[in-house]
Short mmCIF file of C-alpha atoms in Angstrom, two decimals:
data_model
loop_
_atom_site.label_atom_id
_atom_site.label_comp_id
_atom_site.label_asym_id
_atom_site.label_seq_id
_atom_site.Cartn_x
_atom_site.Cartn_y
_atom_site.Cartn_z
CA MET A 1 26.65 10.68 17.89
CA CYS A 2 28.96 9.19 17.37
CA ARG A 3 27.96 5.81 15.24
CA SER A 4 30.51 2.46 14.32
CA THR A 5 30.73 1.63 10.66
CA ILE A 6 31.54 -1.79 8.91
CA THR A 7 35.09 -1.53 6.81
CA VAL A 8 34.50 -4.05 3.63
CA HIS A 9 37.79 -5.96 3.26
CA ASN A 10 39.18 -5.59 -0.52
CA SER A 11 38.75 -9.49 -0.48
CA ILE A 12 35.06 -8.77 -1.10
CA TYR A 13 36.35 -7.18 -4.31
CA PRO A 14 37.18 -8.79 -7.92
CA ARG A 15 40.74 -10.17 -7.18
CA LYS A 16 42.70 -8.53 -10.78
CA LYS A 17 45.39 -6.23 -11.45
CA MET A 18 43.98 -2.97 -11.94
CA LYS A 19 45.99 0.36 -12.62
CA ASN A 20 44.09 3.30 -10.52
CA PRO A 21 43.85 6.40 -12.43
CA ILE A 22 45.12 8.32 -10.19
CA CYS A 23 48.42 7.05 -9.56
CA SER A 24 48.75 5.69 -12.63
CA THR A 25 51.82 7.12 -15.05
CA SER A 26 52.05 10.15 -16.85
CA SER A 27 50.50 8.08 -20.09
CA ASP A 28 48.55 6.20 -18.11
CA GLU A 29 46.62 9.21 -16.94
CA ASP A 30 46.48 11.02 -19.84
CA GLU A 31 44.26 8.06 -21.65
CA TYR A 32 42.06 8.60 -18.20
CA GLU A 33 41.83 11.55 -18.60
CA ASN A 34 41.09 12.12 -22.53
CA SER A 35 38.10 9.54 -21.33
CA ALA A 36 36.78 11.40 -18.38
CA GLY A 37 32.83 12.48 -19.96
CA LEU A 38 32.40 9.93 -21.92
CA GLU A 39 30.55 7.82 -19.85
CA PRO A 40 27.07 9.00 -18.84
CA TYR A 41 27.03 7.14 -15.72
CA CYS A 42 30.44 8.44 -14.09
CA TRP A 43 28.61 12.36 -13.48
CA TRP A 44 31.10 13.18 -11.41
CA ARG A 45 33.78 14.12 -14.52
CA SER A 46 31.31 16.58 -16.42
CA SER A 47 33.23 19.00 -15.96
CA ALA A 48 37.10 18.43 -16.86
CA GLU A 49 39.91 20.99 -16.26
CA LYS A 50 37.26 20.83 -12.47
CA PHE A 51 38.83 17.16 -12.80
CA LYS A 52 41.83 16.68 -14.48
CA LEU A 53 42.94 19.37 -11.30
CA GLU A 54 41.65 17.87 -8.73
CA CYS A 55 42.81 14.41 -10.29
CA ALA A 56 46.27 15.86 -9.75
CA MET A 57 45.45 16.51 -6.34
CA LEU A 58 44.49 13.27 -5.47
CA LYS A 59 46.88 11.46 -6.79
CA LEU A 60 49.64 14.21 -4.40
CA TYR A 61 47.75 12.18 -1.74
CA ASN A 62 47.97 8.99 -2.67
CA ASN A 63 51.49 9.02 -3.15
CA LEU A 64 52.00 10.16 0.31
CA PRO A 65 51.67 7.54 3.66
CA ASN A 66 48.34 9.21 4.85
CA VAL A 67 45.67 10.28 3.29
CA ALA A 68 43.06 11.61 6.09
CA GLY A 69 43.63 14.75 5.13
CA LEU A 70 42.39 15.06 2.21
CA THR A 71 39.12 17.31 1.90
CA PRO A 72 35.90 15.59 2.38
CA ARG A 73 35.06 16.66 -1.47
CA LEU A 74 38.06 14.14 -2.80
CA ARG A 75 37.53 11.86 -0.47
CA VAL A 76 34.26 11.14 -1.97
CA LEU A 77 35.91 11.30 -5.47
CA ARG A 78 38.15 9.00 -4.37
CA GLU A 79 35.06 6.52 -4.02
CA LEU A 80 33.25 6.52 -7.39
CA GLU A 81 36.74 6.48 -8.84
CA ARG A 82 37.26 2.77 -7.01
CA LEU A 83 33.84 1.93 -7.42
CA ALA A 84 33.73 3.02 -11.82
CA LEU A 85 37.35 0.46 -11.74
CA VAL A 86 35.34 -2.49 -10.03
CA ALA A 87 32.51 -1.58 -11.74
CA ASN A 88 32.29 -4.06 -14.50
CA GLU A 89 33.58 -6.67 -14.07
CA GLY A 90 32.82 -6.73 -10.07
CA ILE A 91 29.72 -6.59 -10.53
CA ASN A 92 29.49 -9.93 -11.69
CA ASP A 93 31.36 -11.52 -9.25
CA PHE A 94 28.94 -10.31 -7.22
CA ARG A 95 26.12 -11.17 -8.70
CA GLN A 96 27.71 -14.45 -7.90
CA LYS A 97 28.84 -14.37 -4.41
CA LEU A 98 25.03 -13.06 -3.69
CA VAL A 99 22.93 -15.84 -5.74
CA THR A 100 24.84 -18.79 -3.79
CA TYR A 101 24.39 -17.16 -0.73
CA ARG A 102 23.14 -18.83 2.36
CA SER A 103 22.78 -17.70 5.43
CA GLY A 104 25.29 -17.51 8.29
CA ASP A 105 27.51 -17.82 5.07
CA PHE A 106 29.27 -14.48 6.59
CA TRP A 107 29.19 -15.84 10.08
CA MET A 108 32.29 -15.57 11.85
CA PRO A 109 33.05 -17.23 15.65
CA THR A 110 33.14 -15.35 17.96
CA GLY A 111 32.95 -15.82 22.25
CA GLY A 112 33.53 -19.16 21.94
CA VAL A 113 29.91 -20.74 20.76
CA PRO A 114 29.99 -22.63 17.89
CA LYS A 115 27.81 -21.55 14.12
CA GLU A 116 25.99 -24.77 15.43
CA LYS A 117 24.42 -22.93 18.51
CA THR A 118 23.87 -19.61 16.66
CA ASP A 119 20.21 -19.16 15.91
CA ILE A 120 20.28 -18.23 12.60
CA PRO A 121 17.31 -17.73 10.75
CA PRO A 122 17.03 -19.55 6.77
CA VAL A 123 16.74 -15.91 5.37
CA ILE A 124 18.04 -13.03 5.95
CA THR A 125 15.89 -10.28 6.27
CA ILE A 126 16.87 -6.24 4.85
CA LEU A 127 14.34 -3.97 5.89
CA LEU A 128 13.95 -0.41 3.36
CA VAL A 129 13.39 2.21 5.50
CA GLY A 130 12.51 6.90 4.68
CA PHE A 131 10.26 8.22 3.86
CA SER A 132 7.70 8.80 1.30
CA GLY A 133 8.95 9.54 -2.33
CA SER A 134 12.88 9.33 -0.86
CA GLY A 135 12.60 5.53 -3.93
CA LYS A 136 12.60 2.82 -1.29
CA SER A 137 10.65 0.92 -4.28
CA SER A 138 12.24 2.39 -7.30
CA LEU A 139 15.47 0.53 -5.40
CA VAL A 140 13.86 -3.15 -5.35
CA ASN A 141 12.79 -2.63 -9.01
CA LEU A 142 16.72 -1.62 -9.36
CA MET A 143 17.72 -4.64 -7.12
CA TYR A 144 14.75 -7.16 -9.19
CA CYS A 145 17.06 -5.75 -12.62
CA VAL A 146 20.51 -6.02 -11.94
CA LEU A 147 20.05 -9.35 -9.24
CA GLY A 148 17.23 -10.91 -10.73
CA ARG A 149 17.38 -10.85 -14.78
CA SER A 150 13.79 -9.43 -14.34
CA GLY A 151 14.52 -6.83 -17.36
CA LEU A 152 11.89 -3.87 -17.01
CA VAL A 153 9.31 -5.87 -15.29
CA PRO A 154 8.24 -3.73 -11.86
CA PHE A 155 7.58 -5.80 -9.40
CA ALA A 156 6.96 -3.15 -6.19
CA GLN A 157 4.52 -0.88 -7.39
CA THR A 158 6.40 3.22 -6.98
CA SER A 159 4.87 6.68 -6.72
CA SER A 160 6.10 7.18 -10.36
CA GLY A 161 2.83 5.64 -12.40
CA ASN A 162 0.30 6.96 -9.33
CA SER A 163 -0.58 10.27 -7.60
CA PRO A 164 2.48 11.57 -5.70
CA ASP A 165 0.61 11.05 -2.61
CA TYR A 166 0.35 7.38 -2.81
CA THR A 167 2.24 5.60 -0.91
CA SER A 168 1.80 1.51 -0.34
CA MET A 169 0.01 0.26 2.83
CA PHE A 170 1.76 -2.32 3.58
CA LEU A 171 5.01 -4.10 4.23
CA GLU A 172 6.08 -6.10 1.10
CA GLU A 173 8.70 -9.15 1.48
CA HIS A 174 10.92 -9.33 -1.70
CA ASN A 175 12.95 -12.50 -3.07
CA VAL A 176 14.88 -10.19 -5.38
CA LEU A 177 16.95 -12.74 -6.15
CA ARG A 178 13.72 -14.61 -7.87
CA SER A 179 15.04 -17.67 -7.05
CA LEU A 180 13.60 -20.79 -3.87
CA ARG A 181 17.27 -20.82 -2.15
CA SER A 182 17.60 -17.28 -1.59
CA GLY A 183 19.63 -16.31 1.61
CA PHE A 184 17.71 -13.53 1.99
CA CYS A 185 15.35 -10.72 1.34
CA VAL A 186 14.38 -7.09 1.29
CA TYR A 187 11.09 -5.63 2.75
CA ASP A 188 9.70 -2.65 1.26
CA SER A 189 7.27 -0.23 4.14
CA ARG A 190 5.76 2.37 3.56
CA GLY A 191 7.08 6.13 3.53
CA PHE A 192 7.10 7.60 6.90
CA ASP A 193 5.59 11.70 7.09
CA TYR A 194 7.85 14.43 7.86
CA GLU A 195 5.53 16.07 10.42
CA GLN A 196 4.76 12.45 12.31
CA MET A 197 8.32 11.35 13.48
CA SER A 198 7.42 10.26 17.03
CA GLU A 199 4.51 7.86 15.19
CA ASN A 200 7.47 6.96 12.42
CA ILE A 201 9.84 6.07 15.51
CA GLU A 202 7.36 4.24 17.09
CA GLU A 203 6.24 2.20 14.69
CA LEU A 204 9.99 1.75 13.24
CA SER A 205 10.60 0.32 16.77
CA SER A 206 7.54 -2.20 17.00
CA TRP A 207 9.11 -3.45 13.59
CA MET A 208 13.13 -3.59 14.26
CA ASN A 209 11.57 -5.53 18.25
CA ASP A 210 9.07 -7.00 17.29
CA GLY A 211 9.98 -8.26 13.35
CA VAL A 212 7.57 -7.94 10.59
CA HIS A 213 6.24 -9.95 7.87
CA HIS A 214 4.79 -9.63 4.19
CA ASN A 215 1.38 -7.27 3.87
CA GLN A 216 1.98 -6.79 7.19
CA LEU A 217 -0.94 -4.17 7.32
CA CYS A 218 0.35 -0.30 8.51
CA LEU A 219 -2.50 1.72 9.30
CA ARG A 220 -1.71 5.57 10.54
CA SER A 221 -3.02 8.48 12.93
CA GLY A 222 -3.40 10.17 8.85
CA ASP A 223 -5.66 7.29 7.27
CA TYR A 224 -9.08 8.35 9.27
CA LEU A 225 -9.63 9.68 5.70
CA LEU A 226 -10.07 5.95 4.20
CA ARG A 227 -13.90 5.19 3.80
CA LYS A 228 -15.28 2.09 6.54
CA ASP A 229 -15.29 -0.51 3.57
CA GLU A 230 -11.35 0.92 1.91
CA ILE A 231 -10.56 -0.33 4.96
CA GLU A 232 -11.43 -3.61 4.99
CA VAL A 233 -10.53 -4.58 2.06
CA LEU A 234 -7.03 -2.94 3.02
CA MET A 235 -7.35 -6.37 6.42
CA SER A 236 -8.00 -8.38 3.84
CA ARG A 237 -4.70 -8.95 2.33
CA SER A 238 -3.32 -9.31 5.85
CA SER A 239 -2.47 -12.08 6.85
CA SER A 240 -1.09 -13.48 10.26
CA LYS A 241 -0.76 -16.95 8.25
CA PHE A 242 2.54 -14.87 6.63
CA GLU A 243 6.38 -16.11 8.27
CA ARG A 244 7.50 -13.50 11.18
CA ARG A 245 11.00 -12.44 10.50
CA ARG A 246 13.64 -10.67 11.92
CA VAL A 247 15.48 -7.52 11.28
CA ASN A 248 19.02 -8.29 10.84
CA CYS A 249 19.42 -4.76 8.45
CA ALA A 250 18.13 -2.02 7.79
CA MET A 251 18.59 0.48 5.00
CA VAL A 252 17.74 4.16 4.91
CA VAL A 253 16.37 5.62 1.59
CA ALA A 254 16.80 9.46 1.15
CA ASN A 255 16.00 11.52 -0.99
CA ILE A 256 19.32 13.59 -1.47
CA ALA A 257 17.97 15.91 -3.90
CA GLU A 258 14.60 17.05 -1.73
CA ILE A 259 16.96 17.03 1.10
CA TYR A 260 19.45 19.34 -0.27
CA LYS A 261 17.22 21.77 -2.26
CA ALA A 262 15.37 21.73 0.81
CA TYR A 263 18.66 23.02 3.22
CA LYS A 264 19.54 25.58 0.12
CA ALA A 265 16.33 27.11 0.58
CA GLY A 266 16.67 27.45 4.72
CA ASN A 267 14.07 24.71 5.55
CA TYR A 268 15.99 21.75 7.76
CA LYS A 269 13.10 19.65 9.12
CA PRO A 270 14.44 17.11 5.86
CA MET A 271 17.39 17.52 6.91
CA ASP A 272 16.76 16.85 10.99
CA ALA A 273 14.23 14.21 10.00
CA ILE A 274 15.65 11.83 8.17
CA LYS A 275 18.98 12.48 11.27
CA GLU A 276 16.40 11.84 13.57
CA LEU A 277 15.57 8.22 11.25
CA TYR A 278 19.21 7.62 10.79
CA SER A 279 20.09 7.66 14.29
CA SER A 280 17.13 6.11 16.03
CA PRO A 281 17.80 4.17 18.87
CA ALA A 282 15.97 0.97 17.52
CA PHE A 283 18.48 0.37 15.03
CA LYS A 284 21.00 -0.23 17.62
CA LYS A 285 19.49 -3.83 17.79
CA CYS A 286 21.69 -4.65 14.92
CA ILE A 287 24.78 -3.23 15.87
CA GLU A 288 25.96 -2.03 13.00
CA SER A 289 24.25 1.46 11.79
CA PRO A 290 22.26 0.67 8.86
CA ILE A 291 23.48 1.98 4.94
CA LEU A 292 22.57 5.35 3.51
CA ILE A 293 21.03 5.26 -0.24
CA LEU A 294 21.03 8.39 -1.97
CA THR A 295 18.17 8.36 -4.33
CA HIS A 296 17.41 10.82 -6.86
CA GLY A 297 20.92 12.22 -7.37
CA ASP A 298 20.67 12.80 -11.22
CA MET A 299 17.72 15.51 -10.18
CA LEU A 300 21.00 18.14 -8.96
CA SER A 301 23.59 19.69 -10.48
CA THR A 302 27.42 17.95 -10.00
CA GLU A 303 28.74 20.50 -7.96
CA GLU A 304 24.52 20.58 -5.52
CA ARG A 305 25.57 16.40 -5.90
CA ILE A 306 29.12 15.78 -4.18
CA GLU A 307 27.95 18.80 -1.59
CA GLY A 308 24.64 17.89 -1.05
CA ARG A 309 26.24 14.33 0.01
CA ILE A 310 28.61 15.35 2.00
CA LYS A 311 26.17 17.50 4.20
CA ILE A 312 23.94 14.81 4.48
CA SER A 313 27.47 13.33 5.97
CA GLU A 314 28.13 15.77 7.79
CA TRP A 315 24.92 16.68 9.62
CA LEU A 316 24.39 12.30 10.34
CA ASN A 317 28.46 12.50 12.03
CA ILE A 318 28.98 9.79 9.34
CA SER A 319 31.86 9.58 7.03
CA GLU A 320 30.93 10.63 3.74
CA THR A 321 32.47 7.56 1.86
CA SER A 322 31.80 4.00 4.69
CA GLY A 323 28.14 2.89 4.45
CA VAL A 324 27.00 5.19 2.31
CA TYR A 325 25.45 5.09 -1.33
CA ASP A 326 24.51 7.51 -4.22
CA ILE A 327 22.48 5.11 -6.19
CA VAL A 328 19.86 6.28 -9.04
CA CYS A 329 17.09 4.67 -9.88
CA LEU A 330 16.81 3.73 -13.83
CA THR A 331 14.43 1.27 -14.23
CA GLU A 332 11.71 4.14 -14.11
CA TYR A 333 12.84 5.41 -16.88
CA GLY A 334 13.25 2.64 -19.04
CA PHE A 335 17.08 1.90 -19.54
CA ILE A 336 18.37 -1.51 -17.79
CA ALA A 337 20.67 -0.07 -15.16
CA GLU A 338 23.78 -2.29 -15.36
CA ASP A 339 24.18 -1.69 -18.72
CA SER A 340 23.64 2.05 -18.11
CA ASP A 341 24.66 2.80 -15.13
CA PRO A 342 27.73 -0.23 -14.01
CA VAL A 343 28.55 2.26 -11.51
CA SER A 344 24.80 2.28 -9.74
CA ALA A 345 24.87 -1.45 -10.39
CA TYR A 346 27.81 -2.54 -9.03
CA ALA A 347 26.91 -0.42 -5.48
CA LEU A 348 23.69 -1.80 -5.19
CA THR A 349 25.59 -5.10 -5.34
CA GLU A 350 28.70 -4.05 -2.79
CA ALA A 351 26.31 -2.30 -0.44
CA ILE A 352 23.74 -5.68 -0.11
CA TYR A 353 27.00 -7.45 0.47
CA ARG A 354 28.03 -4.75 3.08
CA ALA A 355 23.93 -5.64 4.70
CA LEU A 356 24.28 -9.76 4.88
CA ILE A 357 27.92 -9.07 6.30
CA ILE A 358 26.60 -7.04 9.26
CA SER A 359 23.47 -9.13 9.49
CA ASP A 360 25.65 -12.39 10.07
CA ARG A 361 27.35 -10.55 13.04
CA THR A 362 24.34 -9.86 15.02
CA HIS A 363 23.28 -13.68 15.78
CA LEU A 364 22.57 -14.91 19.24
CA PRO A 365 23.34 -17.99 20.96
CA LYS A 366 20.61 -20.63 21.46
CA ARG A 367 18.39 -20.99 24.33
CA SER A 368 18.98 -24.09 25.58
CA PHE A 369 16.55 -26.05 27.93
CA LEU A 370 18.67 -24.24 31.10
CA ASP A 371 17.51 -20.96 29.49
CA TRP A 372 14.03 -21.80 29.19
CA THR A 373 13.71 -23.15 32.77
CA ILE A 374 15.09 -20.12 33.29
CA LEU A 375 12.93 -17.70 32.30
CA VAL A 376 9.72 -19.28 32.76
CA LEU A 377 11.13 -19.23 36.42
CA SER A 378 11.17 -15.87 36.25
CA TRP A 379 7.84 -15.08 35.05
CA VAL A 380 6.51 -16.85 37.74
CA MET A 381 8.43 -15.51 40.18
CA CYS A 382 6.84 -11.65 38.84
CA PHE A 383 3.14 -13.23 38.82
CA ILE A 384 4.14 -14.42 42.74
CA ALA A 385 5.85 -10.68 43.60
CA ALA A 386 2.40 -9.27 42.19
CA PHE A 387 0.04 -11.55 43.49
CA PHE A 388 1.16 -10.63 47.56
CA ALA A 389 1.42 -7.43 46.19
CA PHE A 390 -1.89 -7.19 45.52
CA LEU A 391 -2.85 -8.92 49.17
CA SER A 392 -0.76 -6.81 50.54
CA GLU A 393 -2.41 -3.89 49.26
CA ILE A 394 -5.44 -5.34 50.45
CA CYS A 395 -4.80 -6.21 53.89
CA SER A 396 -3.42 -2.64 54.40
CA LYS A 397 -7.38 -0.83 53.40
CA LEU A 398 -8.55 -3.27 55.44
CA SER A 399 -6.11 -1.87 58.32
CA ASN A 400 -6.85 1.62 57.64
CA SER A 401 -10.54 1.23 57.48
CA GLY A 402 -11.08 -1.01 60.44
CA GLY A 403 -12.14 -3.59 59.03
CA LYS A 404 -14.81 -2.68 56.18
CA LEU A 405 -12.55 -2.41 52.55
CA LYS A 406 -13.38 0.71 50.82
CA LEU A 407 -12.67 0.32 47.20
#
């Protein structure tokens, strides 16, 4: 199924004069190629000879008016080079935009409805969804590290320090900016199970349609093994007093290493599961397709990592460069991502920025007094119709039984 994607305008990137290593002069190109492999975070440059050849091919295609003829691999390399070009200085620009962001800042007038008559929530909500072990909590910790300047302090509990079967039982709200005036929040969710797709989709639909709140308990059919006292402890943490928030945008987090290795071994279940999740009708409420975050790419070789990204994108029928981010959550290994991997740090901030742009496009007009009146009247009419249908059924049974009612 073809899904639309949002294109981020070039104006969101830092306005600075940058030389393009792909389209530069020969001296600049030599300097760039000689530096290939020096930066450990530029993992795609690990094969110097092959990368040099691909640079030449990219330069040839970039001199043409239409780059649609690029192979998927070259498009991925082109996107990775774009991130590397703007990462070091661009991250500060994006961080400033996110720190100063307030809900509705990216709203644009459409349909003749002014902003004051648009239903804009006080806080934009971004929901992270994915299967168990995909790295959602690690991604939240990376957000705190990059945006909240928290260093190595973990705010979300991950499975790395627990048993492999560990999974959070709650929806958790995170103020990743650690600011009282933050205009958005990120929700970490309980990981889904590959064997329970119908239950996964049903739970996702409830989050998207009914909203989410902090410490919302996520009990599933497989939790029957929990003792009664354990369930009581879990339920004591959950409270309906927490504000329920409408989900404005979703990010699907996928373990590229797990999916790719299973795919190469002939096991298509993880690939089919991520497609079913990504293509869920529940996401249609957000207008745009969810943002895809690929994690654990550092567990693959360079060739496997690029091929895995291309295969997953083809399986999902989406672009391999637009709305797809390969992010390594280095906080699990004791590194501060901004210093050791500026590309991942920048990709993370760009993904959040993209999510906020999508969110501010989904706001609907506020309901007026007339709208509420019509809604109440429709409910009353439905009740009256149901009441008369019930009376009609009773009268029909009375007439058929000769005046004696048989229930």
